[in-house]
Short mmCIF file of C-alpha atoms in Angstrom, two decimals:
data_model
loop_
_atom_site.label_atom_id
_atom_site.label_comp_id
_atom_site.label_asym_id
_atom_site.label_seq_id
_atom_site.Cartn_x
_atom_site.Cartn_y
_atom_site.Cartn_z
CA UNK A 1 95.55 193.43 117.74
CA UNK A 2 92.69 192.92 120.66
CA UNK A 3 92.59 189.56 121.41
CA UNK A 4 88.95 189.93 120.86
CA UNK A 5 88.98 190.63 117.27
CA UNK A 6 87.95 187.63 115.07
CA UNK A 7 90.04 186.49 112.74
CA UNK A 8 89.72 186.89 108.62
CA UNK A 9 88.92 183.90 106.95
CA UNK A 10 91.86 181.84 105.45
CA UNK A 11 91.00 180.01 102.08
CA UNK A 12 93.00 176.72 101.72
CA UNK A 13 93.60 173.48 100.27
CA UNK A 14 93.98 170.41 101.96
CA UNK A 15 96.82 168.44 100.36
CA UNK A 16 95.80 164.34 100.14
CA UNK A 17 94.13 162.48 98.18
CA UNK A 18 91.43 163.38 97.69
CA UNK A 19 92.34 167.02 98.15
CA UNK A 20 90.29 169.03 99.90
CA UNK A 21 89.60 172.86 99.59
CA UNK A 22 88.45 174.84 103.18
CA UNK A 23 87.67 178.16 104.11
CA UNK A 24 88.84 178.63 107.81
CA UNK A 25 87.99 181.41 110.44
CA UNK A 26 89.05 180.63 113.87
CA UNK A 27 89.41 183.30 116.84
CA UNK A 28 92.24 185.33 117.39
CA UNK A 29 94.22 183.95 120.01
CA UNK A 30 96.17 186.77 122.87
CA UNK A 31 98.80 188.75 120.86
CA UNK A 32 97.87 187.82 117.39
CA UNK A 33 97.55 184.71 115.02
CA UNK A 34 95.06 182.37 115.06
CA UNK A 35 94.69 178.56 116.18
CA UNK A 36 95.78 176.41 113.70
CA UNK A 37 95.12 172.29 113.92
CA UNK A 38 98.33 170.32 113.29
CA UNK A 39 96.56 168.60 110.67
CA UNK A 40 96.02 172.28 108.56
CA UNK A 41 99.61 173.66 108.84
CA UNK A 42 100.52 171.74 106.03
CA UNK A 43 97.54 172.99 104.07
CA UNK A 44 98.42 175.15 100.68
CA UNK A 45 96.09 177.84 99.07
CA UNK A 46 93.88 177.27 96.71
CA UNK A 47 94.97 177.82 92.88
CA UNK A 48 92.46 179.97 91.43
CA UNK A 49 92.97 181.67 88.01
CA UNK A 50 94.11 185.14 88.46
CA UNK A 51 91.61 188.03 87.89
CA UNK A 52 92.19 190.13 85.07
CA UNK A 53 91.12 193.58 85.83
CA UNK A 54 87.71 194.79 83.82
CA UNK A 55 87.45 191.23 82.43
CA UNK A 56 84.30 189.61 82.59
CA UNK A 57 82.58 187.32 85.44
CA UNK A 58 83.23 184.02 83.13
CA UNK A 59 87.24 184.63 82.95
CA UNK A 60 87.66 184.61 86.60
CA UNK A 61 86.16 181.66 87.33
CA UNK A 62 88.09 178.41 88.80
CA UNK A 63 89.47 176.37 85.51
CA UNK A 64 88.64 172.42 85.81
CA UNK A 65 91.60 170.08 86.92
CA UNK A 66 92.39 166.93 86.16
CA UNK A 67 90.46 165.25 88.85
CA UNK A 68 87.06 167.32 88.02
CA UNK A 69 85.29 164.75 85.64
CA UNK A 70 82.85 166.14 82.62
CA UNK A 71 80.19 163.87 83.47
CA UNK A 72 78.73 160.55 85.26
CA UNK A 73 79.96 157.20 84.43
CA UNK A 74 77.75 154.59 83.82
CA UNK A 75 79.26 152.59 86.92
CA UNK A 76 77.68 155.59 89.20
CA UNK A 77 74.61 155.93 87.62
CA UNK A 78 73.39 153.18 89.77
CA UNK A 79 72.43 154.15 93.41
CA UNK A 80 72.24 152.24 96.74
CA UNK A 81 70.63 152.99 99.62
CA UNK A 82 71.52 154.87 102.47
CA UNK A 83 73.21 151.87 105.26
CA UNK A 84 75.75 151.40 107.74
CA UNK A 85 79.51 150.84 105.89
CA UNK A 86 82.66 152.19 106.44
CA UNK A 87 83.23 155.29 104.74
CA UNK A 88 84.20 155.66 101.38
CA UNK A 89 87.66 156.79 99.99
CA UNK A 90 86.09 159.17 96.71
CA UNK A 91 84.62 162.52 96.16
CA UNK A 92 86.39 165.71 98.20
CA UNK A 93 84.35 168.58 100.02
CA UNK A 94 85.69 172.21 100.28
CA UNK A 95 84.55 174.03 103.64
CA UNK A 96 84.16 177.46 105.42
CA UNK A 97 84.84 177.38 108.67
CA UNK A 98 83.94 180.22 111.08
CA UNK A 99 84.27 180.31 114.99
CA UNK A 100 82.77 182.60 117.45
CA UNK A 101 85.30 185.05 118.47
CA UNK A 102 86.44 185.41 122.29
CA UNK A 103 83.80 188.50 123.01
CA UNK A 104 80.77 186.21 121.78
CA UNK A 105 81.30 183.33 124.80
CA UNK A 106 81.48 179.68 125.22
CA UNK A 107 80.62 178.49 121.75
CA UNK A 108 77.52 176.17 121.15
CA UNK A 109 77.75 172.80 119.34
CA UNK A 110 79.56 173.27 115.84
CA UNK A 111 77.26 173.59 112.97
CA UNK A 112 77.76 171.59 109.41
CA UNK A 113 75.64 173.43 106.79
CA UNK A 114 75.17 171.72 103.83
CA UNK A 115 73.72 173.36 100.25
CA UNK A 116 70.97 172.12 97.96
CA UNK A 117 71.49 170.24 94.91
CA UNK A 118 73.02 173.12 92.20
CA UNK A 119 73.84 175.35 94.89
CA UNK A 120 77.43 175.76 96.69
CA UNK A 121 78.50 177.00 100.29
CA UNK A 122 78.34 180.72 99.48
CA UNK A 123 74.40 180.27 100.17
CA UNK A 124 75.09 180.10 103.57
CA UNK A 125 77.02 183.43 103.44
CA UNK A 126 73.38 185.37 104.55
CA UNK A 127 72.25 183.78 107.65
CA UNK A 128 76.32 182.05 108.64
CA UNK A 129 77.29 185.53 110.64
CA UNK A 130 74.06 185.11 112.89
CA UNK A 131 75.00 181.46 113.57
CA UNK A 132 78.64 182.33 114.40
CA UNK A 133 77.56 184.46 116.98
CA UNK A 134 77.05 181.48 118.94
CA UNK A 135 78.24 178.64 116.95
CA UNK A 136 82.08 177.26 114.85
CA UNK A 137 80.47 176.75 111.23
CA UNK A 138 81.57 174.47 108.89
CA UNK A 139 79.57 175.14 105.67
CA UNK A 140 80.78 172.45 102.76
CA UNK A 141 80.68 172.44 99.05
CA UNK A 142 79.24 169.09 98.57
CA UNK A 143 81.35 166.93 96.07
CA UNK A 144 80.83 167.67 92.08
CA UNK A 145 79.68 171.39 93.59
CA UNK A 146 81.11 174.68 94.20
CA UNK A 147 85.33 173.75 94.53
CA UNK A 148 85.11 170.46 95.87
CA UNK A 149 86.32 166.97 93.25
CA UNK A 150 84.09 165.21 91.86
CA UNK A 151 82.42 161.41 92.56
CA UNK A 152 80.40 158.99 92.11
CA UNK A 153 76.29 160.56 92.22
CA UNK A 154 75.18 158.83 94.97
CA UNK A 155 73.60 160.13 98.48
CA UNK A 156 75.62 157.55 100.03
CA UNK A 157 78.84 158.61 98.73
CA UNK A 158 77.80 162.72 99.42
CA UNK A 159 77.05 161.78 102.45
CA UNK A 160 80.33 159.81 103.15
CA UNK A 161 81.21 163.32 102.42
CA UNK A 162 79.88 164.27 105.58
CA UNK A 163 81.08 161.80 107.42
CA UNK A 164 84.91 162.66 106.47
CA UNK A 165 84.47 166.24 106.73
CA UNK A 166 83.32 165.67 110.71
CA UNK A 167 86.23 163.50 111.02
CA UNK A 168 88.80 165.99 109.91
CA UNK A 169 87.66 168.30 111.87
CA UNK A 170 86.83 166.22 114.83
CA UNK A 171 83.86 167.34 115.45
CA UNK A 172 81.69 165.83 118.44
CA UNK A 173 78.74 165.70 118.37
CA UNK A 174 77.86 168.56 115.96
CA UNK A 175 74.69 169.90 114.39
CA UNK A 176 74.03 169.36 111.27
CA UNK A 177 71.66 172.02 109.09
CA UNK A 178 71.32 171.11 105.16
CA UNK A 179 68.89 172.67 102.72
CA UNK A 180 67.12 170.91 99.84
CA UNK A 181 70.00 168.08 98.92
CA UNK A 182 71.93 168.81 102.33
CA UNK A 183 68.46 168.63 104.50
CA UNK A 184 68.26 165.07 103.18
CA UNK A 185 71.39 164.47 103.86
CA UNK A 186 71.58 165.84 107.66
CA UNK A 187 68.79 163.27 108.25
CA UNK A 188 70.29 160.55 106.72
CA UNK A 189 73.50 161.53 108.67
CA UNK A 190 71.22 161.95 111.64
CA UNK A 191 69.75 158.31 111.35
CA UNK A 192 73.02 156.79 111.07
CA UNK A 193 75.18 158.68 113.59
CA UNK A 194 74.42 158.08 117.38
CA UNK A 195 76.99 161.13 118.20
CA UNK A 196 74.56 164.20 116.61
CA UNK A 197 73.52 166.99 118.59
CA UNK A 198 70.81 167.91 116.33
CA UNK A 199 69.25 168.30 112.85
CA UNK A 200 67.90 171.28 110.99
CA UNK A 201 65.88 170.24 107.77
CA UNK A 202 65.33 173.74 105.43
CA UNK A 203 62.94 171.40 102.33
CA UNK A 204 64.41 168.64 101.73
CA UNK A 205 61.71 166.41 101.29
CA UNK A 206 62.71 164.23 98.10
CA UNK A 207 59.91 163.84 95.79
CA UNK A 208 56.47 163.90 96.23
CA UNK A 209 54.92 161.03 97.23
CA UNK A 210 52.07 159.66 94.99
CA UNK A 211 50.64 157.99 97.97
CA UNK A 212 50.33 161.57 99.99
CA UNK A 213 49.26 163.14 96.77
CA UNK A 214 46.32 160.59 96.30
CA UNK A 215 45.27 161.12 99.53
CA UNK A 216 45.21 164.82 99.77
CA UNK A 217 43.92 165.46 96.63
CA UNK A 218 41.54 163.22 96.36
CA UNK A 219 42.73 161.48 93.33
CA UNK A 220 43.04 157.82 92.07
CA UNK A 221 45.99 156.54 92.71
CA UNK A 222 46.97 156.28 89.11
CA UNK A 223 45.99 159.82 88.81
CA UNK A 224 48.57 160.53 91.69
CA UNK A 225 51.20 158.54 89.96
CA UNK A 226 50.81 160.30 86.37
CA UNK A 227 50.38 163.99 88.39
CA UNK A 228 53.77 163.00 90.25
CA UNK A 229 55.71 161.76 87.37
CA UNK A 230 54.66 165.08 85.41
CA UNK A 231 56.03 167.11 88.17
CA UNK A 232 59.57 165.35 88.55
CA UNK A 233 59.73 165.56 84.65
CA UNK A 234 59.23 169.54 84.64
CA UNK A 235 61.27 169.81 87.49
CA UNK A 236 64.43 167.85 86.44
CA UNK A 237 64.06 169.46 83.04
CA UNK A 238 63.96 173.20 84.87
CA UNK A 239 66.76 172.49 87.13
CA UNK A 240 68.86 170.77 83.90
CA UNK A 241 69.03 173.35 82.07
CA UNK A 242 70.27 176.00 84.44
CA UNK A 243 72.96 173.78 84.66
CA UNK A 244 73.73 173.82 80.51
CA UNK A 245 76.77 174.92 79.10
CA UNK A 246 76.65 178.36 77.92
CA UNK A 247 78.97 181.06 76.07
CA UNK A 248 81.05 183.77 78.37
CA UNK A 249 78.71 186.39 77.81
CA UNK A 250 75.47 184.29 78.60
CA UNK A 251 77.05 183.58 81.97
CA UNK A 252 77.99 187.68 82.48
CA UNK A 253 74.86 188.53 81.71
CA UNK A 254 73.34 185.64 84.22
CA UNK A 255 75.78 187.13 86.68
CA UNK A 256 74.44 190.32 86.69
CA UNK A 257 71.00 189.11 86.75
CA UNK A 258 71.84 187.38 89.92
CA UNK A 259 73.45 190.64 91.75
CA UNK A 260 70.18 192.23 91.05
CA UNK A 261 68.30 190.02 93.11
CA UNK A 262 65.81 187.70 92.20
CA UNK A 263 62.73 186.54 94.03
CA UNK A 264 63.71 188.02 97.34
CA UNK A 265 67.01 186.57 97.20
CA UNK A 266 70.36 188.70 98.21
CA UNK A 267 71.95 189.27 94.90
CA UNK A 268 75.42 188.89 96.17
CA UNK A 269 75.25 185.47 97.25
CA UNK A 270 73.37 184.56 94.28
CA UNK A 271 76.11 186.06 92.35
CA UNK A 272 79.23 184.41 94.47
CA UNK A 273 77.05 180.88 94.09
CA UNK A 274 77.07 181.11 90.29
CA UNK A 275 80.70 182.01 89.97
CA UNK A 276 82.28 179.66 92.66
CA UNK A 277 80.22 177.04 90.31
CA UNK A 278 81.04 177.96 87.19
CA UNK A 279 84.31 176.34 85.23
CA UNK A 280 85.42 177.52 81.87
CA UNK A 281 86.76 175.47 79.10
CA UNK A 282 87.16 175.70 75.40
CA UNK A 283 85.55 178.97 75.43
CA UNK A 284 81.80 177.79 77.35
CA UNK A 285 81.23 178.22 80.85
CA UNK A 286 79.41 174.87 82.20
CA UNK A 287 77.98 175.23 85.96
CA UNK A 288 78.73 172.86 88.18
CA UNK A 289 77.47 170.01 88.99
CA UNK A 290 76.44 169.78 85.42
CA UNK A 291 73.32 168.36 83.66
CA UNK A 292 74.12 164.44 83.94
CA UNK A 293 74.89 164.71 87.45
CA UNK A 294 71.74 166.64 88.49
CA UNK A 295 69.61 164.17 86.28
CA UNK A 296 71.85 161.29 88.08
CA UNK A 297 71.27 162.83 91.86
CA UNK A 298 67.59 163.73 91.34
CA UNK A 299 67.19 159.72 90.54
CA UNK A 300 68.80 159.22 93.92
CA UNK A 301 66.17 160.85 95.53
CA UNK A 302 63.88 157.77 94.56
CA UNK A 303 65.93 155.71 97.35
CA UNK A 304 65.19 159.45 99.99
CA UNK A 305 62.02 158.28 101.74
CA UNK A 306 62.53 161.30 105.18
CA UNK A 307 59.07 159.33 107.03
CA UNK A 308 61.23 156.39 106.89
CA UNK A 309 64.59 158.26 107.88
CA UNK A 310 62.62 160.20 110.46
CA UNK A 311 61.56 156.78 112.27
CA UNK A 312 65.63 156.44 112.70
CA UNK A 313 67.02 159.16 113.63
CA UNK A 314 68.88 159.23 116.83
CA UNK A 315 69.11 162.93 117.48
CA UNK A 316 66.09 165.76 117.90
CA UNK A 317 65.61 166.96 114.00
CA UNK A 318 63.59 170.34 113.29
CA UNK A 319 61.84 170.68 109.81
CA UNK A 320 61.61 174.01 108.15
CA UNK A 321 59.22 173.71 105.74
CA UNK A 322 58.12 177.20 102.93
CA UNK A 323 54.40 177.97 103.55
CA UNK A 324 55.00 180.98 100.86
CA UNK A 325 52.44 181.31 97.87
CA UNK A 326 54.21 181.26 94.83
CA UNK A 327 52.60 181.86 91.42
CA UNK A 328 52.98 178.68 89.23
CA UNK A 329 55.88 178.74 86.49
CA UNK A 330 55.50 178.94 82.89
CA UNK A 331 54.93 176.01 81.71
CA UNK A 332 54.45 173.60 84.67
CA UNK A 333 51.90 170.84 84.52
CA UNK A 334 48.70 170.48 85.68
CA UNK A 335 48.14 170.11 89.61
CA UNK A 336 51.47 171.12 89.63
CA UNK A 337 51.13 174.05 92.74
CA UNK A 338 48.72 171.65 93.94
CA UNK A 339 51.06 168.84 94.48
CA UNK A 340 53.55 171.30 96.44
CA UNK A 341 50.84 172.27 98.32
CA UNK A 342 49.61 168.75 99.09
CA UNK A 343 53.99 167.81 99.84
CA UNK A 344 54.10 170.62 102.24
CA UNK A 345 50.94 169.74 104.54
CA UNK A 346 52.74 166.32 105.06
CA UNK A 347 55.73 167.97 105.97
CA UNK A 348 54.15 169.70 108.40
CA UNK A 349 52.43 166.53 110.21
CA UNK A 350 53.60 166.56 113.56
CA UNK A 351 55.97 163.93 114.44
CA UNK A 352 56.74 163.96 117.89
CA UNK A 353 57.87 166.49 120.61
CA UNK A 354 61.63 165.69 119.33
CA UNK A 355 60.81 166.09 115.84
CA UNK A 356 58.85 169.65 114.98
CA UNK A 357 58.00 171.08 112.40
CA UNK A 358 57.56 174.69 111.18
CA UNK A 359 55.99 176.60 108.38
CA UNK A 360 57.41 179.60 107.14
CA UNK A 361 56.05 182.34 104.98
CA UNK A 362 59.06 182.94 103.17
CA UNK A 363 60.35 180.83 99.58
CA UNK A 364 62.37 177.53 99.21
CA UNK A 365 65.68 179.10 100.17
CA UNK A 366 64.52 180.95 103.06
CA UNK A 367 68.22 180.81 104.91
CA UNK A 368 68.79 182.99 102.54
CA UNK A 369 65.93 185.47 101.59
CA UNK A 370 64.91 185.57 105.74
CA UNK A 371 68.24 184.54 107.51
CA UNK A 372 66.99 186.23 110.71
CA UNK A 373 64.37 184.06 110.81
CA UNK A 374 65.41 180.91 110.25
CA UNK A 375 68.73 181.72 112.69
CA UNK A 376 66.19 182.42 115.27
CA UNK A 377 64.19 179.46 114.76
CA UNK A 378 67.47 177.40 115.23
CA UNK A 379 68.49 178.94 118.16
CA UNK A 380 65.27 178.31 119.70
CA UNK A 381 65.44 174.80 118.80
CA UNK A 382 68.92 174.25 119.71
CA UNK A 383 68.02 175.51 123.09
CA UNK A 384 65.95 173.27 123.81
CA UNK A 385 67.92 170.16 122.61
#
């Protein structure tokens, strides 16, 4: 085998507690094999439910262990802020790891992607082969998502998440890229950490603010407040129930929805999201996270505040932010595609030469419906950092 050729990724499971699950692809070394860390020999594969042949998308998805919980205690309901502490010993992560192989150069800094609330590590799968070009990638499941154990639904335990999946790895000074729930989360990281290359924000903004609303809209700010509070209600709800238990046959059908494409979005990914998510039990599929956790992570987002973050961040930090016109959704309140509109001229404020932002005319999840794009907006940042 050329020593050139990269390696094909190697799914495993870290054995601990808590145990973690990786995906790993790592150059080929001279003469075959690949580099292997001392602390990943001992790994074992992940224990997946075989696939029957012909059967249907819900039957060969992962079964729930005994440390995946059904829902949120009451004890985690509560959230505290984002601070300093040593990192927690709860929640697990599963990663993919890819490396530039030998014919693509020195590598860059390593990137950490990180998904969006719902969402697992097979988003990353459009735009990860453009970044590997140049960059090892470590994209994580964040806990309660995708294959990783669940935990408490805080943003500082998810992102203690973070902070333990950079130590495994040893990782210095690595970017870190997140998207929605994982954009917050590479700021917070960013504000903490000293020993960050960079940040890369794709939307995550928290809630609207009523205060920004007021402002841009013109409106009282009770108005604001009521407008706001409508939108985080319609959203929650909408994002809830895609998360809702269903029958084997609702999920196939949602499956195959998703390999079709929807709203500019590659249908395989979609597809591979929804199924690494899904665990069946007792005859119902239930996505993961599930509906008490999403309810329980979107009231974290009340303690997200990325002005204040932004003020504390120690490393450069680019903002994507979607400029795309969307068509309002059945159903949504009043002012709603107003309010986005109002969120995403705030976003766009600048902030400093260290801290641009950029609008892009593509949707929310533009990593994935214009990966080219947003890899070459990266790039460009990173080399200037």
């Amino acid at each position: 085998m050329s020593k050139t050729a990269p390696a094909p990724p190697r799914e495993v499971r870290i054995a601990g507690k808590p145990a973690l699950a990786a995906r790993v692809r790592e150059p080929e070394r001279a003469g075959g094999g690949t580099s292997v860390r001392a602390s990943e020999r001992a790994e074992s594969p992940i224990h997946d439910r075989p696939q029957a042949q012909g059967g249907s998308a819900a039957q060969r998805v992962r079964s729930p262990n005994a440390a995946e919980g059904t829902g949120v205690r009451a004890s985690e309901r509560a959230e505290s802020p984002i601070h300093d502490r040593p990192q927690a010993q709860g929640g697990s992560a599963a990663q993919r790891v890819r490396s530039p192989s030998a014919k693509e150069g020195t590598a860059g800094p390593p990137i950490v992607l990180l998904h969006a609330l719902g969402r697992t590590l097979e988003d990353w799968e459009p735009i990860a082969p453009l970044l590997a070009l140049r960059h090892p990638l470590y994209a994580v499941d964040l806990r309660g998502h995708g294959a990783s154990d669940d935990g408490a639904w805080t943003l500082d335990g998810l992102l203690d998440d973070v902070i333990r999946v950079i130590g495994h790895f040893g990782l210095d000074r690595p970017v870190l890229v997140g998207h929605g729930l994982g954009g917050m989360l590479a700021v917070a990281y960013g504000a903490r950490s000293s020993r960050t290359t960079a940040v890369v924000n794709i939307e995550g903004h928290g809630w609207p603010r009523p205060h920004d609303v007021s402002e841009r809209l013109g409106l009282s700010p009770e108005e604001a407040e009521g407008h706001v509070a409508a939108f985080r209600h319609y959203t929650v709800d909408q994002v809830s129930s895609t998360l809702a238990p269903m029958p084997p046959d609702a999920f196939d059908r949602m499956v195959e929805a998703y390999r079709s494409g929807a709203m500019g979005l590659p249908g395989p990914a979609l597809a591979a999201s929804a199924l690494r998510s899904a665990v069946t039990a007792d005859g119902v599929v239930s996505p993961r996270p599930g509906q008490r956790a999403a309810r329980a992570l979107y009231a974290a987002f009340d303690r997200f505040d990325p002005d204040l973050h932004y003020r504390d961040l120690k490393a450069p930090a680019l903002t994507l932010v979607s400029t795309a016109s969307l068509p309002t959704p059945p159903g949504a309140p009043a002012r709603f595609s107003d309010i986005l509109t109002a969120q995403t001229e705030h976003e766009l404020i600048p902030r400093g030469d260290h801290l641009p932002s950029r609008g892009v005319d593509a949707p929310y999840a533009m990593h994935m419906s214009h990966p080219a794009r947003v890899a070459e907006l990266i790039e460009d940042f990173l080399a200037g950092v």
